[in-house]
CSV table of C-alpha atoms in Angstrom, one decimal:
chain,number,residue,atom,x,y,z
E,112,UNK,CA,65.7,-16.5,-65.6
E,113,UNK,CA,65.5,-13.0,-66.8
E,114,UNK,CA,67.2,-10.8,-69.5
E,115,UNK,CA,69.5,-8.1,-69.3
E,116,UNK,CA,67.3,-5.5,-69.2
E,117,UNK,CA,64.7,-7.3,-66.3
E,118,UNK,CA,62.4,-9.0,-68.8
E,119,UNK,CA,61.5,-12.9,-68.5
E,120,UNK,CA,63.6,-14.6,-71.2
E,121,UNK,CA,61.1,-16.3,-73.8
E,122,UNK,CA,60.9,-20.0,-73.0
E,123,UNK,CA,61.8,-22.0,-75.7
E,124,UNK,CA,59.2,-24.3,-75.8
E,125,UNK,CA,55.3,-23.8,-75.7
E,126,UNK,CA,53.7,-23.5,-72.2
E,127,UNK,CA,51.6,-26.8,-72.9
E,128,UNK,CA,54.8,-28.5,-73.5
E,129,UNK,CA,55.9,-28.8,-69.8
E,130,UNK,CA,58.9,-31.1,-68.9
E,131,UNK,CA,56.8,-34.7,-67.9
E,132,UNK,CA,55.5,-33.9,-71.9
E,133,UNK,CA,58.8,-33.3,-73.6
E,134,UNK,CA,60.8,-36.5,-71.9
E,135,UNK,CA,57.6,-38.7,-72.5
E,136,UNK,CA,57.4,-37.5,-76.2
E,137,UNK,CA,61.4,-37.8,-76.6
E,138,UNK,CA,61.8,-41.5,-74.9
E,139,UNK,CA,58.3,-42.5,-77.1
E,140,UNK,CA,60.1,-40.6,-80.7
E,141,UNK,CA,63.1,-43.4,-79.9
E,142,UNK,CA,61.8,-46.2,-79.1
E,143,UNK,CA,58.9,-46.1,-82.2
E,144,UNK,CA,62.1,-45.3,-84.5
E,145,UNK,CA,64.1,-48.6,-82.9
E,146,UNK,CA,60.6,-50.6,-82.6
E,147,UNK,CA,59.4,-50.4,-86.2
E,148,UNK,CA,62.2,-51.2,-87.5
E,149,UNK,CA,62.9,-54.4,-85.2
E,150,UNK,CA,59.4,-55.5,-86.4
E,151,UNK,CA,60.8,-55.8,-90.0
E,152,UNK,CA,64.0,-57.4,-88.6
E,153,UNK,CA,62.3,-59.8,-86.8
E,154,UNK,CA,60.6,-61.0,-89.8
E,155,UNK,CA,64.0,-61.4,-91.7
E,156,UNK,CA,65.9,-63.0,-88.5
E,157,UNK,CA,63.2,-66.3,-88.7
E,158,UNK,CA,63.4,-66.3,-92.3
E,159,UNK,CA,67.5,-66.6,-92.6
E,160,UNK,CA,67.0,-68.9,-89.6
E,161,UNK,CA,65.1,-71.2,-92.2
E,162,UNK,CA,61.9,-70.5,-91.0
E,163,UNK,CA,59.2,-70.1,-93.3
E,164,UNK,CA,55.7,-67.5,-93.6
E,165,UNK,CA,54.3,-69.5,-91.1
E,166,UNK,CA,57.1,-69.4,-88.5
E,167,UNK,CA,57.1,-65.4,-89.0
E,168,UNK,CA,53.4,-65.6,-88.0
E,169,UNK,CA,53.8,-67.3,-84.6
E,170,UNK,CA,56.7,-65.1,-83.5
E,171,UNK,CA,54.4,-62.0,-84.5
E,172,UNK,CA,51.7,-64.0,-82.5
E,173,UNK,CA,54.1,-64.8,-79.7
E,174,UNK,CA,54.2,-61.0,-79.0
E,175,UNK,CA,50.4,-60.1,-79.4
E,176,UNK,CA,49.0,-63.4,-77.0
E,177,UNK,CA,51.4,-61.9,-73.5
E,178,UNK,CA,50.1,-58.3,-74.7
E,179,UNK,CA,46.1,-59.3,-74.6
E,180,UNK,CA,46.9,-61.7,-71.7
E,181,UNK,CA,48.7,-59.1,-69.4
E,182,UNK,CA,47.2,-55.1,-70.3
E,183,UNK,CA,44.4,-55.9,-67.8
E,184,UNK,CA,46.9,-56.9,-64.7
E,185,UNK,CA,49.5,-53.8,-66.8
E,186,UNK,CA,46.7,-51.4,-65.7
E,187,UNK,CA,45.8,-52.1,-62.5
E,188,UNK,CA,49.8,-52.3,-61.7
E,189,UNK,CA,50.2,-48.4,-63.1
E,190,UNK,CA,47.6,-47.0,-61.8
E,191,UNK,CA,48.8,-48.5,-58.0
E,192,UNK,CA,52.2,-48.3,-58.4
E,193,UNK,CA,53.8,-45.1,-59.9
E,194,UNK,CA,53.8,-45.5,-63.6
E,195,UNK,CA,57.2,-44.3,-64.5
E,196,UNK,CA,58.9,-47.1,-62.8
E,197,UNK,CA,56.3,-49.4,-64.4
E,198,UNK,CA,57.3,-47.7,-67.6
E,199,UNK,CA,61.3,-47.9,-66.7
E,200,UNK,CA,60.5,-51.5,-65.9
E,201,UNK,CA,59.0,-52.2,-68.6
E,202,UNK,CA,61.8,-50.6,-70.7
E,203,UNK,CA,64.1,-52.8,-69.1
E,204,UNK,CA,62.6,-56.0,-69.9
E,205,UNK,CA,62.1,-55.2,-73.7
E,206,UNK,CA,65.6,-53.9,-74.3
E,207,UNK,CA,67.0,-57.2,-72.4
E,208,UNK,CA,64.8,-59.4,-74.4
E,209,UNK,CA,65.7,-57.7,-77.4
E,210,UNK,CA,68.9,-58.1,-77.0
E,211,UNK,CA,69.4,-61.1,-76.5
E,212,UNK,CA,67.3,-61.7,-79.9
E,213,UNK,CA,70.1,-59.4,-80.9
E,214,UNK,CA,72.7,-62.0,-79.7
E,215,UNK,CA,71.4,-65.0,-81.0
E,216,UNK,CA,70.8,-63.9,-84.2
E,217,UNK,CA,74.0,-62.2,-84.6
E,218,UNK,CA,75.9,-65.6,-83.5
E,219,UNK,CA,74.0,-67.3,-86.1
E,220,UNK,CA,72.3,-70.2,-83.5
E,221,UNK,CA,68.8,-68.5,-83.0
E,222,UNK,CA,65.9,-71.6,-82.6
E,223,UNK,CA,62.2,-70.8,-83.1
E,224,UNK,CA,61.3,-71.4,-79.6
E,225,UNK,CA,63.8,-69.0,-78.7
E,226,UNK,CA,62.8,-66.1,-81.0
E,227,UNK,CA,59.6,-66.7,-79.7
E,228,UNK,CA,60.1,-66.9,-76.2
E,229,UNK,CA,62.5,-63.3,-76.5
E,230,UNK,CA,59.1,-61.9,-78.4
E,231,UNK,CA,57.1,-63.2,-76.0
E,232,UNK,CA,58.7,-61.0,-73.4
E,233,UNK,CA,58.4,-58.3,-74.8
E,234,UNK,CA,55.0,-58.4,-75.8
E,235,UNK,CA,54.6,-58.8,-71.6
E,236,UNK,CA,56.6,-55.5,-70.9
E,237,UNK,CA,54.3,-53.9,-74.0
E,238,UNK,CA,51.5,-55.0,-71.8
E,239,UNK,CA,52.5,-53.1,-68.6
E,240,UNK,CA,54.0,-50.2,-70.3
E,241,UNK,CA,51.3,-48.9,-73.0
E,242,UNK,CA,48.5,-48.4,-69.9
E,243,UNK,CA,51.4,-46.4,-67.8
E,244,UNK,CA,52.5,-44.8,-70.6
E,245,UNK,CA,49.1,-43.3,-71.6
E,246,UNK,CA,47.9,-42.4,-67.9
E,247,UNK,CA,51.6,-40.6,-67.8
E,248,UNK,CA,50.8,-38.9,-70.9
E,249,UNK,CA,47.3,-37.9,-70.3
E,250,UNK,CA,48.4,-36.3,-67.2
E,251,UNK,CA,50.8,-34.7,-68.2
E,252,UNK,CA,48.9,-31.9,-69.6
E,253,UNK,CA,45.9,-29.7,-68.7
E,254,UNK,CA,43.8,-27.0,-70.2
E,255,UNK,CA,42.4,-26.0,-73.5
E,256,UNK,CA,45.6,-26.6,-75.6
E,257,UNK,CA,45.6,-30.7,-74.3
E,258,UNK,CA,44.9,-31.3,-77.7
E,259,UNK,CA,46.9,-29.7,-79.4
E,260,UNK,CA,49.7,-30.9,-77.3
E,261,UNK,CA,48.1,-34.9,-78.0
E,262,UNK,CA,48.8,-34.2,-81.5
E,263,UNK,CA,52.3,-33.0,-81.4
E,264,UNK,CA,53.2,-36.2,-79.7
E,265,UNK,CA,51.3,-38.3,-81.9
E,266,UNK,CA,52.9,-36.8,-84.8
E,267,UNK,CA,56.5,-37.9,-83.7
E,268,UNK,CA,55.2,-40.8,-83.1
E,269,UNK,CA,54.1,-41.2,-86.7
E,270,UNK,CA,57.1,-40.0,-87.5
E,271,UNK,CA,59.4,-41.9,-85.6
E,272,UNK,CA,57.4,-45.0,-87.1
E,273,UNK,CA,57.8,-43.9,-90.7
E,274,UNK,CA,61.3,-43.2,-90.4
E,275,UNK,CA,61.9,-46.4,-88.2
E,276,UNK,CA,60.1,-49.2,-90.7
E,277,UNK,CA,62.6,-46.9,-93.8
E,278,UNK,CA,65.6,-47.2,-91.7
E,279,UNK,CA,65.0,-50.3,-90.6
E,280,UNK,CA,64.7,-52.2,-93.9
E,281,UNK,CA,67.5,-50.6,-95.5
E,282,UNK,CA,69.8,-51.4,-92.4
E,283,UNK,CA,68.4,-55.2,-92.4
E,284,UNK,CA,69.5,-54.8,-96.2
E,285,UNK,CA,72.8,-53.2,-95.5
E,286,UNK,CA,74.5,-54.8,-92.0
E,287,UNK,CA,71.5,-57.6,-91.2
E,288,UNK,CA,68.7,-58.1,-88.9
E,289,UNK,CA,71.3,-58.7,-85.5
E,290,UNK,CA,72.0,-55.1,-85.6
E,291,UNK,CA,69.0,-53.9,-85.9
E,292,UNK,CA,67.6,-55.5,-83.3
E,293,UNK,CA,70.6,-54.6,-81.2
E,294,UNK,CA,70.0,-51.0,-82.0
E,295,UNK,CA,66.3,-51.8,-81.0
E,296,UNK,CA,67.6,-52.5,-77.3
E,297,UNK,CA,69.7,-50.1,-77.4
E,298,UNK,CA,66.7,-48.0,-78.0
E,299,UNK,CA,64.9,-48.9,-75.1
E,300,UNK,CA,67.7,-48.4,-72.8
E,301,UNK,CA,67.9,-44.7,-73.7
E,302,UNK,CA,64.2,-44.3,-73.5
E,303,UNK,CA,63.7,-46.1,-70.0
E,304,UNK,CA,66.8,-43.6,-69.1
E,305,UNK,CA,65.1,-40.7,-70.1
E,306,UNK,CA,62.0,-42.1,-68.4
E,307,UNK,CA,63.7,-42.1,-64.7
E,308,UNK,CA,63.5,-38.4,-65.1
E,309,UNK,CA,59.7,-38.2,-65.1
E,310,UNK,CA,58.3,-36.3,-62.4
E,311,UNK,CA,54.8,-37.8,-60.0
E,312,UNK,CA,55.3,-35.6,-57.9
E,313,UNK,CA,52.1,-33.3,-59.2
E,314,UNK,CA,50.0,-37.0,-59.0
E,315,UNK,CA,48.0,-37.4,-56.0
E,316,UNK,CA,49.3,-40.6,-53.3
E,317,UNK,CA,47.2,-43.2,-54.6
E,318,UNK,CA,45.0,-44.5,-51.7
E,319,UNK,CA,45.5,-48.2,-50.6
E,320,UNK,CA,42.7,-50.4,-52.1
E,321,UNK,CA,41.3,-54.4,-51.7
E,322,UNK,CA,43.6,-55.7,-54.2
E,323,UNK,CA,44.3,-56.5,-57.6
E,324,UNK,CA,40.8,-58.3,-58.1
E,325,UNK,CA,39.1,-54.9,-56.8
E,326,UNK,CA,41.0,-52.7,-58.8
E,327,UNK,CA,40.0,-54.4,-61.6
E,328,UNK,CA,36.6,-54.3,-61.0
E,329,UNK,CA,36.9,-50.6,-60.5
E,330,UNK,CA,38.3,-50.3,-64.0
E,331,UNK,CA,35.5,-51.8,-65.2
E,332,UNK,CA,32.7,-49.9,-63.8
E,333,UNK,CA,34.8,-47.2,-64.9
E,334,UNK,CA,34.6,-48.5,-68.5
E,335,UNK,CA,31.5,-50.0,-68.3
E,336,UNK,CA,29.7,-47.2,-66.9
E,337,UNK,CA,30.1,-45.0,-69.8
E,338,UNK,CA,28.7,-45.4,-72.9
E,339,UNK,CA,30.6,-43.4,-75.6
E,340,UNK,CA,33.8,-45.3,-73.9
E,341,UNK,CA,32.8,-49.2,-74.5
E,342,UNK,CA,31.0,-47.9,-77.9
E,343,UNK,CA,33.9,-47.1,-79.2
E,344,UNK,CA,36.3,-49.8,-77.8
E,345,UNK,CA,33.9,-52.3,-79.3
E,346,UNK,CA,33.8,-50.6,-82.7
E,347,UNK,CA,37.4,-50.9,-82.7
E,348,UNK,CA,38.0,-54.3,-81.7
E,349,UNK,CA,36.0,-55.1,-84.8
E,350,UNK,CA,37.4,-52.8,-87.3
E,351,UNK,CA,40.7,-53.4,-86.0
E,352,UNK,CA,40.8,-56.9,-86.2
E,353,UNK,CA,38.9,-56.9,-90.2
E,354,UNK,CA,41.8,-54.0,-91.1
E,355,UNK,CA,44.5,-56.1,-89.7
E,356,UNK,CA,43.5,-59.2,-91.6
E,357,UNK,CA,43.4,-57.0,-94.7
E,358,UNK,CA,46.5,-55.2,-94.5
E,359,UNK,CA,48.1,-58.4,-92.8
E,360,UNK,CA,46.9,-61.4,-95.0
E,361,UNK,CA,45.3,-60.0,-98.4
E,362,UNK,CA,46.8,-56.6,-98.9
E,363,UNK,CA,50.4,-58.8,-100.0
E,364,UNK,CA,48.5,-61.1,-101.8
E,365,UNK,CA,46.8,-58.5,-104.4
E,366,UNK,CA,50.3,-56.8,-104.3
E,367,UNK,CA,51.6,-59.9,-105.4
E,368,UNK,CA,49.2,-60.6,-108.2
E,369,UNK,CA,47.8,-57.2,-109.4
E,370,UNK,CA,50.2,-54.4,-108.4
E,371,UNK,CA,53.6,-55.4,-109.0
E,372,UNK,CA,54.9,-57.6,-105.8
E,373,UNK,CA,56.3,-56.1,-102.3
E,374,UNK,CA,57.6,-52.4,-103.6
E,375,UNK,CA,54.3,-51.0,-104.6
E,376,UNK,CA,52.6,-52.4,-101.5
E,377,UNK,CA,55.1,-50.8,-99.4
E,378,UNK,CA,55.1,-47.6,-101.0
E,379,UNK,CA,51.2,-47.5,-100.1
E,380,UNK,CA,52.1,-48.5,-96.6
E,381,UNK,CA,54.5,-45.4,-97.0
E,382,UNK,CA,51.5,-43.3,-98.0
E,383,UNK,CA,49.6,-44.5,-95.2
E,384,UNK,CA,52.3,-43.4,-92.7
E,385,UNK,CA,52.8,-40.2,-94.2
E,386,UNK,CA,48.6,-39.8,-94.3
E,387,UNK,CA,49.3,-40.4,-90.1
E,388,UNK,CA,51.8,-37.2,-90.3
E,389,UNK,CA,49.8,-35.0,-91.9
E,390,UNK,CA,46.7,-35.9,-89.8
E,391,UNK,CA,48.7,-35.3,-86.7
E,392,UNK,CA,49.4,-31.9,-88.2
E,393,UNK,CA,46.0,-30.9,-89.2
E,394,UNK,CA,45.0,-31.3,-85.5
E,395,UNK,CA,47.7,-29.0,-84.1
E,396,UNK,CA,45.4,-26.1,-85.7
E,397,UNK,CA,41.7,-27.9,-85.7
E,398,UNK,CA,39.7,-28.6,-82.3
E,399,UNK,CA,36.5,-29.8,-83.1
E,400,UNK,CA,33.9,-29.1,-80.9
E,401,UNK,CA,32.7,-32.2,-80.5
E,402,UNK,CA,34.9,-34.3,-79.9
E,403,UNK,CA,34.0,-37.9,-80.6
E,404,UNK,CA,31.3,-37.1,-83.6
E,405,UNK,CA,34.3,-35.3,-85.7
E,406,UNK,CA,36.4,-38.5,-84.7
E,407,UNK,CA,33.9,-41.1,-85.7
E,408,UNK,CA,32.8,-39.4,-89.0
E,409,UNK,CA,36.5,-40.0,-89.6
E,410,UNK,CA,37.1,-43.3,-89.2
E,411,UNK,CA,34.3,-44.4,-92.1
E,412,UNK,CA,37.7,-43.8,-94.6
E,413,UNK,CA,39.4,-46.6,-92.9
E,414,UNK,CA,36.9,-48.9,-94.8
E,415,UNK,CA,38.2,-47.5,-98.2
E,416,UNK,CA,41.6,-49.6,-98.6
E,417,UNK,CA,40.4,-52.9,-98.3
E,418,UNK,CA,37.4,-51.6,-101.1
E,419,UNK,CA,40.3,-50.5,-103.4
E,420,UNK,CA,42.4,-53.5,-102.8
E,421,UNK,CA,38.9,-55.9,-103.7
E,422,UNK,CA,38.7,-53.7,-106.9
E,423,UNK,CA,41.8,-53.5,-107.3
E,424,UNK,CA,42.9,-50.2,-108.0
E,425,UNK,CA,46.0,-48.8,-109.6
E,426,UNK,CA,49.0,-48.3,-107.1
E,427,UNK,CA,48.9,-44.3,-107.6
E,428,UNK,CA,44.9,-44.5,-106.4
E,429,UNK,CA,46.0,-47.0,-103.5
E,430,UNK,CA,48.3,-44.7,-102.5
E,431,UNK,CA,46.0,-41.6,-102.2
E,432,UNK,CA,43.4,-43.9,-100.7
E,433,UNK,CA,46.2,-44.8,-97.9
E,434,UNK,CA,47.0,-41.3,-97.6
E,435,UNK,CA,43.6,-40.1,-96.8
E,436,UNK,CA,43.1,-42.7,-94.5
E,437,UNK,CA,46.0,-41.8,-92.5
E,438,UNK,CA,45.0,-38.3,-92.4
E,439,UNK,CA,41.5,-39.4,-91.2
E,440,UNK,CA,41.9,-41.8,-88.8
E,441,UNK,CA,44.9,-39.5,-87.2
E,442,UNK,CA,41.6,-36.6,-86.5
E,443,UNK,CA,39.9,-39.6,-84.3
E,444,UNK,CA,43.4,-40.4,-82.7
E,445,UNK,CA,43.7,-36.8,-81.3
E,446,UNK,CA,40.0,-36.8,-80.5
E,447,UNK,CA,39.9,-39.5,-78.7
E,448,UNK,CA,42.8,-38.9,-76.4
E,449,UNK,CA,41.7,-35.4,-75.5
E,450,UNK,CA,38.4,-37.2,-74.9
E,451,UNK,CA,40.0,-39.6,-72.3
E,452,UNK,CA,41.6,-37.1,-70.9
E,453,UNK,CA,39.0,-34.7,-69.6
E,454,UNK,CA,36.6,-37.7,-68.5
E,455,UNK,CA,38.6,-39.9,-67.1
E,456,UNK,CA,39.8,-39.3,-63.4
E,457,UNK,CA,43.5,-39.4,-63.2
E,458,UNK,CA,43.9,-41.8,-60.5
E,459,UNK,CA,42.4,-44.5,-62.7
E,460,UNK,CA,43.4,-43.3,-66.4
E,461,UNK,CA,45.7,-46.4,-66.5
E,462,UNK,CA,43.0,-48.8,-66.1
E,463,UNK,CA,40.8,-47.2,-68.7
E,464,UNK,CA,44.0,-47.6,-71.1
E,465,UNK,CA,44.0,-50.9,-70.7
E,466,UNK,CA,40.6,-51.6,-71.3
E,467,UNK,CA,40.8,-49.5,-74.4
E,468,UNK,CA,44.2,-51.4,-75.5
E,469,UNK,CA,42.7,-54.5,-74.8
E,470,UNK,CA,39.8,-53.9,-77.0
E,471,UNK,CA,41.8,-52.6,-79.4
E,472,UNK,CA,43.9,-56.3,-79.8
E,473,UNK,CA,41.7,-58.5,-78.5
E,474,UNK,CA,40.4,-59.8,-81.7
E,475,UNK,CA,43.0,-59.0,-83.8
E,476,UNK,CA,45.4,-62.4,-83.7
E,477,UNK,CA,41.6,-64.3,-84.4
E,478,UNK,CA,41.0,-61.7,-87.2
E,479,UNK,CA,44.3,-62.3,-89.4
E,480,UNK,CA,44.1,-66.4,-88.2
E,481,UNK,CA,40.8,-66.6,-90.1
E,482,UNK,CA,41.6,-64.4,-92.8
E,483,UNK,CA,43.0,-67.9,-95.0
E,484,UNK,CA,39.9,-69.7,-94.3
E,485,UNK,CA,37.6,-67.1,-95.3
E,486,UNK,CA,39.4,-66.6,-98.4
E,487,UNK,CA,39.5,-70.3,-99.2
E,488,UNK,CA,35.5,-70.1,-98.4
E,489,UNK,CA,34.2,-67.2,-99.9
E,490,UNK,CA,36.9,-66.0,-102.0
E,491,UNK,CA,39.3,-62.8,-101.8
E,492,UNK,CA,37.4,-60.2,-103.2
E,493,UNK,CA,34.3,-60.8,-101.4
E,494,UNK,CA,36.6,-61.3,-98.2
E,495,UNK,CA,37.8,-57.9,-98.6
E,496,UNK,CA,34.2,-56.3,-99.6
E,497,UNK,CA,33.1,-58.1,-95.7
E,498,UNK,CA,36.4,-56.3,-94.2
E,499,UNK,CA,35.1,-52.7,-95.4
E,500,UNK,CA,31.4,-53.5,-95.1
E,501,UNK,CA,32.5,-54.1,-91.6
E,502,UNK,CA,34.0,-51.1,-90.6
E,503,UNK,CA,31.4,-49.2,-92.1
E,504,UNK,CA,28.8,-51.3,-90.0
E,505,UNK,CA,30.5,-51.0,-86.3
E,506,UNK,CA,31.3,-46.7,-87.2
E,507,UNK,CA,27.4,-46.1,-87.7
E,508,UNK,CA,26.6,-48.5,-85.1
E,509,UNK,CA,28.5,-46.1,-82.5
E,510,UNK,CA,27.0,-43.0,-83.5
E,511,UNK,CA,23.7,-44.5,-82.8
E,512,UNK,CA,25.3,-44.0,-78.8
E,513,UNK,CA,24.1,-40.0,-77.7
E,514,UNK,CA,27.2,-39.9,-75.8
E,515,UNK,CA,29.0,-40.2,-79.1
E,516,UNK,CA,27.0,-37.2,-80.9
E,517,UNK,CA,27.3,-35.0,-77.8
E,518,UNK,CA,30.3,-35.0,-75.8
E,519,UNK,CA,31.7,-31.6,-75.9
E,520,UNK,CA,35.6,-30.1,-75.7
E,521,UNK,CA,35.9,-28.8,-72.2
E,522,UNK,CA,39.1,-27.3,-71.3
E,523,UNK,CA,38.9,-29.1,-67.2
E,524,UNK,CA,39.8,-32.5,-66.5
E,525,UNK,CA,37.0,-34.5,-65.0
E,526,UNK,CA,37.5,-35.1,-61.3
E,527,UNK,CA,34.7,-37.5,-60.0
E,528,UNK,CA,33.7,-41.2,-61.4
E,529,UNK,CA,31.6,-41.8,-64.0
E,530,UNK,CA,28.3,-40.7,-65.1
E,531,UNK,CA,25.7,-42.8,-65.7
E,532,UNK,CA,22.9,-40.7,-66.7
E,533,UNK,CA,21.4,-40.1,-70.0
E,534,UNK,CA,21.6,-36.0,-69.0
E,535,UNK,CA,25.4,-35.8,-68.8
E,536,UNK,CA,25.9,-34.3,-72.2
E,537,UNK,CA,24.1,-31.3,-71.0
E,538,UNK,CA,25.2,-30.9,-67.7
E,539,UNK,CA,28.5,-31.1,-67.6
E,540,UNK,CA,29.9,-31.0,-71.1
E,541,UNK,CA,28.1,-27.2,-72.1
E,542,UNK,CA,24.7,-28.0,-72.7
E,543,UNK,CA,22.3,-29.3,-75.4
E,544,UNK,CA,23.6,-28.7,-79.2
C-alpha cells in the first residue's frame, strides 16, 4: 500500500516481526495469561474438594509424568506432521480437558481421580505442543535481529505470566476456581483459533522417513552430536530439578517460619517475575557476541535464592535477590534460543525442542519428591546450601565444554546436520576469539 503522494506507507510493525511471529506471540500472550492462573486455581479446586497438600501434589504431578512421557513422541510428530495443526491440536485437547475441570468443579462433584485424569491430559497436549511451538517460533524469524525478536516474545510471555498468576488469585478469591479454569479453556480456544492462521507455507515438504523409531534416532544424533547442546540440557536438568525443590518444597516453609507466611513469599515470586520482564527487555538492546558464554555466566545467580532462603534473609533482600535472578536467567533464555536457532536445521528444530524440554523436566517431579526426605535427613538449611552449591557445580561444569566459550552470533541459519568436530567454532561461527 502506498501514500498519497507515491511513498510506501510505514508498516506498523518492525520488519522482524512478520505475521507467523505476531499470531505465535499473540495466541502464546493468552494462553500464559489463562494458564498461570489455572495453575493457582487448580491448587484451590482440590483443596475445597477436601483434598489436602498432598492431593495438590499428585494432580501437579499428574500433569508433569504425560509431559516427560510424551515430548519425545510430541517432537518427532511436529517435525513430520505440520506443526500448526499439532499446535491447534494440541490446543484443542487442553481447552476440552480444562473445561471439563471447569465443569466439575463449578457443579461442586469433582473426585481426585478426575482432577487428575483432566490434568493428566493436558500435561499430554503440553507434550506435543511445546516442541511444535518452538520449531514454529524458531522459524519464524531470520537474520541478525532473531534475537531481538526471541526477546520480545519472551517478554509477553513473562508478562502474560505475571499478570495471569495476579489475576488469577484474585479471581479464585473473588468468583472461585470454576471460572477460572473456564476462562483457562476459554483461553486455549482463542489461541488454537489464532493458531489456524499460521502460515508453512515458507517450510520445506518434509521428506518421508523410516518411522517414528528413526526419527527419533535422528533427533538424537542431532542432540547428541553437539556438545554445547547436551552440556547445557544436562546442566539444566540438574539445576532445574534442585531450583524446583527449593522454590516448590522449602521456599513456603521458610516463608512460613521466618518471613511472615504466604504474602511475603509471593511478593518475592512477584519480584522474580518482574526480574523475567526486565531481562527480556535488556536483551531487545544487548546481543552478546557470544552467545552461550554471556548466557551461562548468567545463570550462576539462579543459585542465589535458595542461599538467601538458607540464611534467611529479610523479605526486601529476597526480593532483590529474586529480581536479579529473573533479570539474569532471562539473558540465557534469549541466548539460548537465538543459539538453537542458527544451528539447528529447520526440518528437525522440533526434535531438538524436545530433547531440550525433556531435559529440562525430566528430573524435576524426583527433585521436589525427595526434597522432604532430604530435609528430614540433613536438615533445611543444609538442604538448601546443596540446592545452590548445585547449580553452581553443573554452570562451571558446562563452561568446561569449548563449544560453550566459543559459539559465536551469526546472523544465517545453519542448514546442514551437525558438526562433530572440535574445529567448528572457528570455521563456521567467525573464527578463533
Amino acid at each position: 500500500m502506498t501514500s498519497a503522494v507515491g511513498l510506501p506507507r510505514p508498516s506498523r510493525r518492525p520488519s522482524w516481526a512478520g505475521r507467523n511471529y505476531s499470531l505465535l506471540t499473540a495466541s502464546a500472550f493468552v494462553t500464559n495469561l489463562g494458564s498461570h492462573g489455572a495453575l493457582i486455581a487448580a491448587a484451590f479446586a482440590v483443596l475445597e474438594a477436601g483434598g489436602d497438600g498432598g492431593d495438590v501434589g499428585l494432580v501437579a504431578a499428574s500433569r508433569t509424568l504425560p509431559l516427560v512421557l510424551f515430548l519425545l513422541i510430541g517432537g518427532a510428530v511436529a517435525d513430520r506432521l505440520p506443526r500448526h495443526r499439532v499446535m491447534v491440536a494440541a490446543n484443542a485437547l487442553n481447552c476440552l480437558s480444562q473445561a471439563a475441570f471447569a465443569v466439575l468443579v463449578l457443579a461442586g462433584e469433582a473426585r481426585l481421580w478426575q482432577m487428575m485424569l483432566l490434568t493428566a491430559l493436558g500435561g499430554t497436549g503440553q507434550a506435543f505442543f511445546s516442541p511444535a511451538a518452538e520449531g514454529m517460533l524458531l522459524s519464524s524469524v531470520q537474520g541478525e535481529q532473531a534475537s531481538r525478536a526471541f526477546a520480545v516474545f519472551r517478554m509477553a510471555m513473562q508478562g502474560a505470566a505475571v499478570g495471569g498468576a495476579a489475576l488469577g488469585g484474585a479471581m479464585v478469591a473473588a468468583i472461585g476456581p470454576g471460572w477460572v479454569l473456564a476462562a483457562d479453556a476459554a483461553a486455549f480456544a482463542v489461541a488454537g483459533s489464532l493458531r489456524t492462521f499460521l502460515d508453512v507455507s515458507h517450510i520445506p515438504a518434509r521428506t518421508p522417513g523410516g518411522g517414528m523409531l528413526a526419527d527419533l534416532r535422528e533427533g538424537w544424533r542431532e542432540f547428541a552430536g553437539r556438545p554445547w547442546l547436551w552440556g547445557v540440557v544436562v546442566q539444566f536438568s540438574i539445576a532445574n530439578a534442585v531450583v524446583a525443590a527449593a522454590d516448590a518444597v522449602y521456599g513456603p516453609l521458610v516463608a512460613r517460619d521466618h518471613l511472615g507466611g504466604a504474602g511475603p513469599w509471593g511478593l518475592a515470586l512477584g519480584f522474580f517475575g518482574a526480574g523475567t520482564v526486565a531481562g527480556a527487555l535488556l536483551m531487545t538492546r544487548w546481543k552478546p557476541r557470544r552467545l552461550l558464554l554471556a548466557g551461562t555466566l548468567c545463570v550462576f545467580p539462579l543459585a542465589l535464592p535458595s542461599a538467601a532462603l538458607a540464611v534467611p534473609v529479610p523479605v526486601t533482600v529476597l526480593c532483590a535477590v529474586m529480581f536479579l535472578t529473573g533479570v539474569t536467567l532471562e539473558v540465557f533464555g534469549v541466548s539460548w534460543m537465538t543459539a538453537l536457532h542458527q544451528e539447528i536445521p529447520e526440518e528437525k528444530l522440533s526434535r531438538v525442542a524436545a530433547y531440550d524440554w525433556f531435559g529440562s523436566v525430566a528430573l524435576v517431579p524426583l527433585a521436589t519428591a525427595l526434597a522432604g526426605p532430604a530435609e528430614t535427613a540433613f536438615g533445611r538449611t543444609p538442604a538448601l546450601w546443596g540446592c545452590a552449591a548445585a547449580v553452581v557445580i553443573v554452570t562451571a561444569a558446562v563452561l568446561c565444554v569449548p563449544d560453550v566459550r566459543n559459539l559465536r552470533r551469526r546472523t544465517k541459519p545453519v542448514t546442514t546436520g551437525p558438526r562433530h568436530d572440535s574445529t567448528h567454532a572457528e570455521s563456521a561461527l567467525g573464527g578463533p576469539r
